[in-house]
Amino acid sequence: MPSDALPLIANRQARRLLLQAQGLAEPPNRRLDLAGLQALIEQLGFVQVDSINVVERAHHQILFSRNQTYRQKQLTRLLERERSLFENWTHDAAILPSRFWPWWQPRFERARERLAERWRSWHGADFEGYVEHVAARIADEGPLMARDFGSDQPKGSQGWWNWHPEKVALEYLWRTGVLAVTKRVGFQKVYDLSERVIPEAHRGAAPDAEAFRDWKCRSALERLVFATPGEIARFWDALTPAEATDWCRARLAAGELVEVAVENADGSTRPAFAFAGLPERLAAEPEVCQPPARLRALSPFDPLIRDRQRLERIFGFDYRIEVFVPAPKRQYGYYVFPLLEGERFVGRADLKADRQAGTLRVQGLWWEPKVRSARGREQALEAELERLRRFAGVERLAPPG
């Protein structure tokens, strides 16, 4: 059906719906207890984990952006004591609700041969021997770290192609569900058998292929609100666009989904799928949920900005991470934080917590075109920097310049 004949989701509505789904429409200073943190992660679906610690690591920054009362030890407790969360893989390493574990079983199965083939090419035909050796040691001795195995990893090496074979085996066993991360020491994983980490209540039987596809598509669309099949497939990175297309068509025929036209930031429209009832909800509540006007610095790995094409279409914000771009070719900086003000992105800032000097430094600041650097906006940025300073545990803001 042509998009001009479909129910329209206006651009402002689209932005607000996404912010609401992403936990960015609630008051950011409300008290967050453990149950609230668990609910927030369930709402997001996953929180990406990344080792870069320029201000604070990505998973902590993502949660703090949504609630300023969040503290790092809360996440550690849910992961390491309550066991209501676990670490594994979506499009990258991520923290997930433990109740999702059964839905990861088909993923583990798909990964076994694919990863073994890739990693066998790096470490030779005896890869299986390393896997068996590592699994047997952990089964026998209990939780172990990569440093408890082999010492032949080149100093300062980066990436799995330079890992020692036992480290590759550990990651393979983790990615395929045999092992789980029981805790971290510093940022280093401590691995144990999954049955000793994942609570028995969550270790249900693997779903069949149809149930797996339905859950992946349904849970993705719940968090995306409106989406194309390609966007649904990319959310968990566990399905093909063709599988998502088939699901959308079947659910559309069953009356569970509707087609809508989503207005982009430039005024154009794009067809998408949404759950039935959304157009009626927007007709009854055209202003939908207005997010707080506060200015917030988002992690470069924030789930709101993960899909760069969708981000640019809906918010008119062109963003990429330049961590792997050579310094002379960077447009902005190594680790630049998007600045979200209310329902629009107003700029970006290159921030760094210099823990040796005890300061949070602004190494670069760029406002978006047509965004004025008014005094009120500058004060809002200063307030956000002060919140980040306290969260990062440094003593003061460095003066500009």
PDB file of C-alpha atoms in Angstrom, residues 9-282:
ATOM      1  CA  ILE A   9       2.910   8.775  12.670  1.00  0.00           C
ATOM      2  CA  ALA A  10       4.097  12.387  12.723  1.00  0.00           C
ATOM      3  CA  ASN A  11       7.799  12.951  13.292  1.00  0.00           C
ATOM      4  CA  ARG A  12       7.342  14.445  16.748  1.00  0.00           C
ATOM      5  CA  GLN A  13       5.195  11.473  17.728  1.00  0.00           C
ATOM      6  CA  ALA A  14       7.793   9.060  16.332  1.00  0.00           C
ATOM      7  CA  ARG A  15      10.568  10.672  18.370  1.00  0.00           C
ATOM      8  CA  ARG A  16       8.547  10.623  21.558  1.00  0.00           C
ATOM      9  CA  LEU A  17       7.432   7.026  21.077  1.00  0.00           C
ATOM     10  CA  LEU A  18      11.040   5.922  20.650  1.00  0.00           C
ATOM     11  CA  LEU A  19      12.239   7.897  23.666  1.00  0.00           C
ATOM     12  CA  GLN A  20       9.443   6.416  25.745  1.00  0.00           C
ATOM     13  CA  ALA A  21      10.288   2.882  24.625  1.00  0.00           C
ATOM     14  CA  GLN A  22      13.963   3.534  25.373  1.00  0.00           C
ATOM     15  CA  GLY A  23      13.374   4.657  28.953  1.00  0.00           C
ATOM     16  CA  LEU A  24      14.277   8.260  28.155  1.00  0.00           C
ATOM     17  CA  ALA A  25      10.846   9.776  28.779  1.00  0.00           C
ATOM     18  CA  GLU A  26      10.705   9.155  32.534  1.00  0.00           C
ATOM     19  CA  PRO A  27      11.920  11.668  35.147  1.00  0.00           C
ATOM     20  CA  PRO A  28      15.684  11.005  35.343  1.00  0.00           C
ATOM     21  CA  ASN A  29      15.934  11.747  39.063  1.00  0.00           C
ATOM     22  CA  ARG A  30      13.351   9.246  40.324  1.00  0.00           C
ATOM     23  CA  ARG A  31      14.763   6.726  42.800  1.00  0.00           C
ATOM     24  CA  LEU A  32      15.970   3.555  41.100  1.00  0.00           C
ATOM     25  CA  ASP A  33      16.017   0.403  43.238  1.00  0.00           C
ATOM     26  CA  LEU A  34      17.102  -3.081  42.137  1.00  0.00           C
ATOM     27  CA  ALA A  35      13.633  -4.004  40.905  1.00  0.00           C
ATOM     28  CA  GLY A  36      13.479  -0.761  38.937  1.00  0.00           C
ATOM     29  CA  LEU A  37      16.877  -1.410  37.378  1.00  0.00           C
ATOM     30  CA  GLN A  38      15.835  -4.924  36.395  1.00  0.00           C
ATOM     31  CA  ALA A  39      12.638  -3.525  34.851  1.00  0.00           C
ATOM     32  CA  LEU A  40      14.623  -0.899  32.916  1.00  0.00           C
ATOM     33  CA  ILE A  41      16.941  -3.511  31.401  1.00  0.00           C
ATOM     34  CA  GLU A  42      13.931  -5.692  30.547  1.00  0.00           C
ATOM     35  CA  GLN A  43      12.391  -2.667  28.836  1.00  0.00           C
ATOM     36  CA  LEU A  44      15.531  -2.029  26.779  1.00  0.00           C
ATOM     37  CA  GLY A  45      16.020  -5.720  26.021  1.00  0.00           C
ATOM     38  CA  PHE A  46      19.779  -5.570  26.424  1.00  0.00           C
ATOM     39  CA  VAL A  47      22.551  -3.205  27.461  1.00  0.00           C
ATOM     40  CA  GLN A  48      25.739  -3.300  25.392  1.00  0.00           C
ATOM     41  CA  VAL A  49      29.012  -3.968  27.199  1.00  0.00           C
ATOM     42  CA  ASP A  50      32.184  -2.289  25.976  1.00  0.00           C
ATOM     43  CA  SER A  51      35.667  -2.099  27.469  1.00  0.00           C
ATOM     44  CA  ILE A  52      36.386   1.549  26.584  1.00  0.00           C
ATOM     45  CA  ASN A  53      36.421   3.624  29.755  1.00  0.00           C
ATOM     46  CA  VAL A  54      36.769   7.239  28.649  1.00  0.00           C
ATOM     47  CA  VAL A  55      34.233   8.620  31.145  1.00  0.00           C
ATOM     48  CA  GLU A  56      32.490   5.424  32.300  1.00  0.00           C
ATOM     49  CA  ARG A  57      31.990   2.103  30.570  1.00  0.00           C
ATOM     50  CA  ALA A  58      29.109   1.937  28.096  1.00  0.00           C
ATOM     51  CA  HIS A  59      26.750  -0.285  30.107  1.00  0.00           C
ATOM     52  CA  HIS A  60      26.960   2.004  33.138  1.00  0.00           C
ATOM     53  CA  GLN A  61      26.652   5.149  31.024  1.00  0.00           C
ATOM     54  CA  ILE A  62      23.561   3.825  29.226  1.00  0.00           C
ATOM     55  CA  LEU A  63      21.777   3.200  32.520  1.00  0.00           C
ATOM     56  CA  PHE A  64      22.927   6.457  34.134  1.00  0.00           C
ATOM     57  CA  SER A  65      21.634   8.444  31.146  1.00  0.00           C
ATOM     58  CA  ARG A  66      18.168   7.175  31.993  1.00  0.00           C
ATOM     59  CA  ASN A  67      18.351   7.585  35.743  1.00  0.00           C
ATOM     60  CA  GLN A  68      20.891   9.689  37.606  1.00  0.00           C
ATOM     61  CA  THR A  69      20.366   7.736  40.841  1.00  0.00           C
ATOM     62  CA  TYR A  70      21.760   4.572  39.196  1.00  0.00           C
ATOM     63  CA  ARG A  71      24.995   3.260  40.727  1.00  0.00           C
ATOM     64  CA  GLN A  72      27.393   0.704  39.259  1.00  0.00           C
ATOM     65  CA  LYS A  73      27.179  -1.654  42.242  1.00  0.00           C
ATOM     66  CA  GLN A  74      23.455  -2.193  41.546  1.00  0.00           C
ATOM     67  CA  LEU A  75      24.206  -3.799  38.200  1.00  0.00           C
ATOM     68  CA  THR A  76      26.963  -5.913  39.740  1.00  0.00           C
ATOM     69  CA  ARG A  77      24.520  -7.214  42.330  1.00  0.00           C
ATOM     70  CA  LEU A  78      21.921  -8.229  39.738  1.00  0.00           C
ATOM     71  CA  LEU A  79      24.586  -9.964  37.660  1.00  0.00           C
ATOM     72  CA  GLU A  80      26.691 -11.633  40.339  1.00  0.00           C
ATOM     73  CA  ARG A  81      24.363 -12.193  43.311  1.00  0.00           C
ATOM     74  CA  GLU A  82      20.741 -12.119  42.183  1.00  0.00           C
ATOM     75  CA  ARG A  83      21.619 -13.811  38.862  1.00  0.00           C
ATOM     76  CA  SER A  84      18.640 -12.109  37.247  1.00  0.00           C
ATOM     77  CA  LEU A  85      20.918 -10.923  34.416  1.00  0.00           C
ATOM     78  CA  PHE A  86      23.559 -12.662  32.318  1.00  0.00           C
ATOM     79  CA  GLU A  87      26.156 -11.690  29.729  1.00  0.00           C
ATOM     80  CA  ASN A  88      26.197 -12.970  26.192  1.00  0.00           C
ATOM     81  CA  TRP A  89      25.868 -11.773  22.618  1.00  0.00           C
ATOM     82  CA  THR A  90      23.386  -9.785  20.540  1.00  0.00           C
ATOM     83  CA  HIS A  91      25.124  -7.770  17.815  1.00  0.00           C
ATOM     84  CA  ASP A  92      27.940  -7.465  20.372  1.00  0.00           C
ATOM     85  CA  ALA A  93      28.600  -8.361  23.997  1.00  0.00           C
ATOM     86  CA  ALA A  94      25.579  -7.426  26.098  1.00  0.00           C
ATOM     87  CA  ILE A  95      23.836  -7.781  29.444  1.00  0.00           C
ATOM     88  CA  LEU A  96      20.463  -9.529  29.181  1.00  0.00           C
ATOM     89  CA  PRO A  97      17.644 -10.659  31.498  1.00  0.00           C
ATOM     90  CA  SER A  98      18.250 -14.248  32.643  1.00  0.00           C
ATOM     91  CA  ARG A  99      14.693 -15.176  31.720  1.00  0.00           C
ATOM     92  CA  PHE A 100      15.795 -14.753  28.067  1.00  0.00           C
ATOM     93  CA  TRP A 101      18.228 -17.688  28.402  1.00  0.00           C
ATOM     94  CA  PRO A 102      15.958 -20.279  26.674  1.00  0.00           C
ATOM     95  CA  TRP A 103      15.643 -17.935  23.675  1.00  0.00           C
ATOM     96  CA  TRP A 104      19.429 -17.935  23.350  1.00  0.00           C
ATOM     97  CA  GLN A 105      19.588 -21.746  22.921  1.00  0.00           C
ATOM     98  CA  PRO A 106      18.928 -21.694  19.135  1.00  0.00           C
ATOM     99  CA  ARG A 107      21.515 -18.932  18.878  1.00  0.00           C
ATOM    100  CA  PHE A 108      24.090 -21.037  20.686  1.00  0.00           C
ATOM    101  CA  GLU A 109      23.336 -23.933  18.334  1.00  0.00           C
ATOM    102  CA  ARG A 110      23.774 -21.772  15.235  1.00  0.00           C
ATOM    103  CA  ALA A 111      27.046 -20.367  16.582  1.00  0.00           C
ATOM    104  CA  ARG A 112      28.708 -23.709  17.305  1.00  0.00           C
ATOM    105  CA  GLU A 113      29.735 -24.707  13.812  1.00  0.00           C
ATOM    106  CA  ARG A 114      30.037 -21.167  12.440  1.00  0.00           C
ATOM    107  CA  LEU A 115      32.447 -19.997  15.165  1.00  0.00           C
ATOM    108  CA  ALA A 116      34.361 -23.283  15.273  1.00  0.00           C
ATOM    109  CA  GLU A 117      35.055 -23.021  11.540  1.00  0.00           C
ATOM    110  CA  ARG A 118      36.282 -19.443  11.854  1.00  0.00           C
ATOM    111  CA  TRP A 119      38.437 -19.973  14.929  1.00  0.00           C
ATOM    112  CA  ARG A 120      39.789 -23.319  13.720  1.00  0.00           C
ATOM    113  CA  SER A 121      41.301 -21.455  10.766  1.00  0.00           C
ATOM    114  CA  TRP A 122      43.282 -19.272  13.196  1.00  0.00           C
ATOM    115  CA  HIS A 123      44.409 -21.925  15.651  1.00  0.00           C
ATOM    116  CA  GLY A 124      44.618 -25.111  13.617  1.00  0.00           C
ATOM    117  CA  ALA A 125      42.969 -28.474  13.612  1.00  0.00           C
ATOM    118  CA  ASP A 126      43.497 -29.028  17.349  1.00  0.00           C
ATOM    119  CA  PHE A 127      40.988 -26.314  18.238  1.00  0.00           C
ATOM    120  CA  GLU A 128      38.599 -28.978  19.550  1.00  0.00           C
ATOM    121  CA  GLY A 129      41.344 -30.247  21.851  1.00  0.00           C
ATOM    122  CA  TYR A 130      41.731 -26.807  23.414  1.00  0.00           C
ATOM    123  CA  VAL A 131      37.953 -26.551  23.831  1.00  0.00           C
ATOM    124  CA  GLU A 132      37.754 -29.897  25.588  1.00  0.00           C
ATOM    125  CA  HIS A 133      40.739 -29.075  27.805  1.00  0.00           C
ATOM    126  CA  VAL A 134      39.337 -25.688  28.870  1.00  0.00           C
ATOM    127  CA  ALA A 135      35.833 -27.053  29.551  1.00  0.00           C
ATOM    128  CA  ALA A 136      37.254 -29.946  31.583  1.00  0.00           C
ATOM    129  CA  ARG A 137      39.418 -27.683  33.738  1.00  0.00           C
ATOM    130  CA  ILE A 138      36.528 -25.383  34.600  1.00  0.00           C
ATOM    131  CA  ALA A 139      34.210 -28.319  35.300  1.00  0.00           C
ATOM    132  CA  ASP A 140      36.860 -29.714  37.640  1.00  0.00           C
ATOM    133  CA  GLU A 141      38.361 -26.588  39.232  1.00  0.00           C
ATOM    134  CA  GLY A 142      35.502 -24.092  39.155  1.00  0.00           C
ATOM    135  CA  PRO A 143      35.561 -20.484  37.884  1.00  0.00           C
ATOM    136  CA  LEU A 144      38.682 -19.484  35.925  1.00  0.00           C
ATOM    137  CA  MET A 145      39.946 -16.493  33.959  1.00  0.00           C
ATOM    138  CA  ALA A 146      41.875 -16.416  30.692  1.00  0.00           C
ATOM    139  CA  ARG A 147      45.067 -15.682  32.618  1.00  0.00           C
ATOM    140  CA  ASP A 148      44.682 -19.029  34.400  1.00  0.00           C
ATOM    141  CA  PHE A 149      45.461 -20.642  31.041  1.00  0.00           C
ATOM    142  CA  GLY A 150      48.385 -20.244  28.586  1.00  0.00           C
ATOM    143  CA  SER A 151      50.825 -17.357  28.699  1.00  0.00           C
ATOM    144  CA  ASP A 152      51.749 -17.217  25.007  1.00  0.00           C
ATOM    145  CA  GLN A 153      49.458 -14.315  24.102  1.00  0.00           C
ATOM    146  CA  PRO A 154      51.538 -11.536  22.515  1.00  0.00           C
ATOM    147  CA  LYS A 155      51.908  -8.614  24.888  1.00  0.00           C
ATOM    148  CA  GLY A 156      49.524  -5.796  24.059  1.00  0.00           C
ATOM    149  CA  SER A 157      47.691  -7.857  21.420  1.00  0.00           C
ATOM    150  CA  GLN A 158      44.191  -6.809  20.488  1.00  0.00           C
ATOM    151  CA  GLY A 159      41.438  -8.953  19.007  1.00  0.00           C
ATOM    152  CA  TRP A 160      40.657 -12.669  19.045  1.00  0.00           C
ATOM    153  CA  TRP A 161      43.048 -13.381  16.145  1.00  0.00           C
ATOM    154  CA  ASN A 162      45.906 -12.662  18.578  1.00  0.00           C
ATOM    155  CA  TRP A 163      44.419 -14.419  21.611  1.00  0.00           C
ATOM    156  CA  HIS A 164      46.127 -17.536  22.893  1.00  0.00           C
ATOM    157  CA  PRO A 165      44.212 -20.730  21.966  1.00  0.00           C
ATOM    158  CA  GLU A 166      42.782 -21.210  25.462  1.00  0.00           C
ATOM    159  CA  LYS A 167      41.324 -17.702  25.430  1.00  0.00           C
ATOM    160  CA  VAL A 168      39.731 -18.424  22.050  1.00  0.00           C
ATOM    161  CA  ALA A 169      38.322 -21.664  23.492  1.00  0.00           C
ATOM    162  CA  LEU A 170      36.911 -19.774  26.487  1.00  0.00           C
ATOM    163  CA  GLU A 171      35.186 -17.259  24.232  1.00  0.00           C
ATOM    164  CA  TYR A 172      33.877 -20.033  21.984  1.00  0.00           C
ATOM    165  CA  LEU A 173      32.415 -21.896  24.971  1.00  0.00           C
ATOM    166  CA  TRP A 174      30.882 -18.649  26.255  1.00  0.00           C
ATOM    167  CA  ARG A 175      29.408 -17.669  22.881  1.00  0.00           C
ATOM    168  CA  THR A 176      27.883 -21.142  22.512  1.00  0.00           C
ATOM    169  CA  GLY A 177      26.375 -21.288  26.002  1.00  0.00           C
ATOM    170  CA  VAL A 178      28.559 -23.956  27.614  1.00  0.00           C
ATOM    171  CA  LEU A 179      30.174 -21.351  29.858  1.00  0.00           C
ATOM    172  CA  ALA A 180      28.772 -18.166  31.363  1.00  0.00           C
ATOM    173  CA  VAL A 181      30.413 -15.138  32.928  1.00  0.00           C
ATOM    174  CA  THR A 182      30.033 -15.577  36.664  1.00  0.00           C
ATOM    175  CA  LYS A 183      31.669 -12.227  37.516  1.00  0.00           C
ATOM    176  CA  ARG A 184      34.321  -9.795  36.381  1.00  0.00           C
ATOM    177  CA  VAL A 185      37.566  -8.884  38.082  1.00  0.00           C
ATOM    178  CA  GLY A 186      38.412  -5.399  36.905  1.00  0.00           C
ATOM    179  CA  PHE A 187      36.968  -5.872  33.457  1.00  0.00           C
ATOM    180  CA  GLN A 188      38.277  -9.416  32.944  1.00  0.00           C
ATOM    181  CA  LYS A 189      35.700 -12.186  32.590  1.00  0.00           C
ATOM    182  CA  VAL A 190      35.591 -15.037  35.101  1.00  0.00           C
ATOM    183  CA  TYR A 191      34.023 -18.072  33.410  1.00  0.00           C
ATOM    184  CA  ASP A 192      32.109 -20.985  34.924  1.00  0.00           C
ATOM    185  CA  LEU A 193      29.780 -23.692  33.650  1.00  0.00           C
ATOM    186  CA  SER A 194      26.441 -22.175  32.659  1.00  0.00           C
ATOM    187  CA  GLU A 195      24.485 -24.516  34.924  1.00  0.00           C
ATOM    188  CA  ARG A 196      26.410 -23.090  37.881  1.00  0.00           C
ATOM    189  CA  VAL A 197      25.629 -19.478  36.860  1.00  0.00           C
ATOM    190  CA  ILE A 198      22.179 -19.361  35.225  1.00  0.00           C
ATOM    191  CA  PRO A 199      19.414 -20.127  37.766  1.00  0.00           C
ATOM    192  CA  GLU A 200      17.621 -23.403  37.140  1.00  0.00           C
ATOM    193  CA  ALA A 201      14.297 -21.571  36.864  1.00  0.00           C
ATOM    194  CA  HIS A 202      15.586 -19.881  33.694  1.00  0.00           C
ATOM    195  CA  ARG A 203      17.202 -22.913  32.054  1.00  0.00           C
ATOM    196  CA  GLY A 204      14.122 -24.016  30.183  1.00  0.00           C
ATOM    197  CA  ALA A 205      13.980 -26.107  27.031  1.00  0.00           C
ATOM    198  CA  ALA A 206      15.003 -24.531  23.756  1.00  0.00           C
ATOM    199  CA  PRO A 207      12.032 -23.246  21.715  1.00  0.00           C
ATOM    200  CA  ASP A 208      11.294 -24.657  18.275  1.00  0.00           C
ATOM    201  CA  ALA A 209      12.165 -22.657  15.174  1.00  0.00           C
ATOM    202  CA  GLU A 210       8.720 -21.058  14.811  1.00  0.00           C
ATOM    203  CA  ALA A 211       8.526 -20.003  18.474  1.00  0.00           C
ATOM    204  CA  PHE A 212      12.062 -18.638  18.254  1.00  0.00           C
ATOM    205  CA  ARG A 213      11.239 -16.506  15.226  1.00  0.00           C
ATOM    206  CA  ASP A 214       8.008 -15.262  16.768  1.00  0.00           C
ATOM    207  CA  TRP A 215       9.671 -14.252  20.039  1.00  0.00           C
ATOM    208  CA  LYS A 216      12.600 -12.516  18.354  1.00  0.00           C
ATOM    209  CA  CYS A 217      10.369 -10.504  16.019  1.00  0.00           C
ATOM    210  CA  ARG A 218       7.699  -9.729  18.590  1.00  0.00           C
ATOM    211  CA  SER A 219      10.121  -8.673  21.324  1.00  0.00           C
ATOM    212  CA  ALA A 220      12.088  -6.546  18.855  1.00  0.00           C
ATOM    213  CA  LEU A 221       9.003  -4.704  17.584  1.00  0.00           C
ATOM    214  CA  GLU A 222       7.809  -4.110  21.151  1.00  0.00           C
ATOM    215  CA  ARG A 223      11.031  -2.167  21.762  1.00  0.00           C
ATOM    216  CA  LEU A 224      11.221  -0.510  18.341  1.00  0.00           C
ATOM    217  CA  VAL A 225       7.496   0.519  18.389  1.00  0.00           C
ATOM    218  CA  PHE A 226       7.428   0.774  14.581  1.00  0.00           C
ATOM    219  CA  ALA A 227       9.932  -0.827  12.235  1.00  0.00           C
ATOM    220  CA  THR A 228      10.731  -2.318   8.859  1.00  0.00           C
ATOM    221  CA  PRO A 229      11.528  -6.047   8.663  1.00  0.00           C
ATOM    222  CA  GLY A 230      15.208  -5.175   8.298  1.00  0.00           C
ATOM    223  CA  GLU A 231      15.136  -3.145  11.506  1.00  0.00           C
ATOM    224  CA  ILE A 232      13.363  -5.972  13.317  1.00  0.00           C
ATOM    225  CA  ALA A 233      16.004  -8.457  12.118  1.00  0.00           C
ATOM    226  CA  ARG A 234      18.869  -6.192  13.194  1.00  0.00           C
ATOM    227  CA  PHE A 235      17.574  -5.647  16.726  1.00  0.00           C
ATOM    228  CA  TRP A 236      18.747  -9.001  18.113  1.00  0.00           C
ATOM    229  CA  ASP A 237      20.983  -9.807  15.138  1.00  0.00           C
ATOM    230  CA  ALA A 238      19.555 -13.337  15.207  1.00  0.00           C
ATOM    231  CA  LEU A 239      17.254 -13.444  12.156  1.00  0.00           C
ATOM    232  CA  THR A 240      17.421 -12.642   8.460  1.00  0.00           C
ATOM    233  CA  PRO A 241      15.350  -9.821   6.959  1.00  0.00           C
ATOM    234  CA  ALA A 242      13.491 -12.479   4.956  1.00  0.00           C
ATOM    235  CA  GLU A 243      12.481 -14.277   8.162  1.00  0.00           C
ATOM    236  CA  ALA A 244      11.302 -10.992   9.670  1.00  0.00           C
ATOM    237  CA  THR A 245       9.384 -10.146   6.471  1.00  0.00           C
ATOM    238  CA  ASP A 246       7.553 -13.478   6.564  1.00  0.00           C
ATOM    239  CA  TRP A 247       6.650 -12.916  10.221  1.00  0.00           C
ATOM    240  CA  CYS A 248       5.350  -9.377   9.544  1.00  0.00           C
ATOM    241  CA  ARG A 249       3.187 -10.537   6.640  1.00  0.00           C
ATOM    242  CA  ALA A 250       1.717 -13.402   8.659  1.00  0.00           C
ATOM    243  CA  ARG A 251       0.960 -11.189  11.674  1.00  0.00           C
ATOM    244  CA  LEU A 252      -0.487  -8.498   9.388  1.00  0.00           C
ATOM    245  CA  ALA A 253      -2.850 -11.065   7.864  1.00  0.00           C
ATOM    246  CA  ALA A 254      -3.811 -12.206  11.371  1.00  0.00           C
ATOM    247  CA  GLY A 255      -4.688  -8.634  12.393  1.00  0.00           C
ATOM    248  CA  GLU A 256      -1.922  -8.327  15.014  1.00  0.00           C
ATOM    249  CA  LEU A 257       0.051  -5.772  13.020  1.00  0.00           C
ATOM    250  CA  VAL A 258      -0.840  -2.744  10.941  1.00  0.00           C
ATOM    251  CA  GLU A 259       1.099  -0.820   8.342  1.00  0.00           C
ATOM    252  CA  VAL A 260       1.855   2.824   9.135  1.00  0.00           C
ATOM    253  CA  ALA A 261       3.667   5.704   7.464  1.00  0.00           C
ATOM    254  CA  VAL A 262       6.383   7.223   9.648  1.00  0.00           C
ATOM    255  CA  GLU A 263       7.299  10.845   9.015  1.00  0.00           C
ATOM    256  CA  ASN A 264      11.046  11.393   8.890  1.00  0.00           C
ATOM    257  CA  ALA A 265      12.914  14.465  10.099  1.00  0.00           C
ATOM    258  CA  ASP A 266      13.084  15.814   6.524  1.00  0.00           C
ATOM    259  CA  GLY A 267       9.317  15.525   6.022  1.00  0.00           C
ATOM    260  CA  SER A 268       9.399  12.402   3.851  1.00  0.00           C
ATOM    261  CA  THR A 269       7.561   9.261   4.945  1.00  0.00           C
ATOM    262  CA  ARG A 270       8.542   5.610   5.155  1.00  0.00           C
ATOM    263  CA  PRO A 271       6.225   2.598   5.556  1.00  0.00           C
ATOM    264  CA  ALA A 272       6.698   0.424   8.620  1.00  0.00           C
ATOM    265  CA  PHE A 273       4.904  -2.163  10.727  1.00  0.00           C
ATOM    266  CA  ALA A 274       3.475  -1.575  14.203  1.00  0.00           C
ATOM    267  CA  PHE A 275       1.213  -3.459  16.566  1.00  0.00           C
ATOM    268  CA  ALA A 276      -2.503  -2.987  15.997  1.00  0.00           C
ATOM    269  CA  GLY A 277      -3.965  -0.181  18.090  1.00  0.00           C
ATOM    270  CA  LEU A 278      -1.074   2.255  17.776  1.00  0.00           C
ATOM    271  CA  PRO A 279      -2.801   4.584  15.251  1.00  0.00           C
ATOM    272  CA  GLU A 280      -5.887   4.734  17.477  1.00  0.00           C
ATOM    273  CA  ARG A 281      -3.741   5.483  20.521  1.00  0.00           C
ATOM    274  CA  LEU A 282      -2.037   8.362  18.713  1.00  0.00           C
TER     275      LEU A 282
END
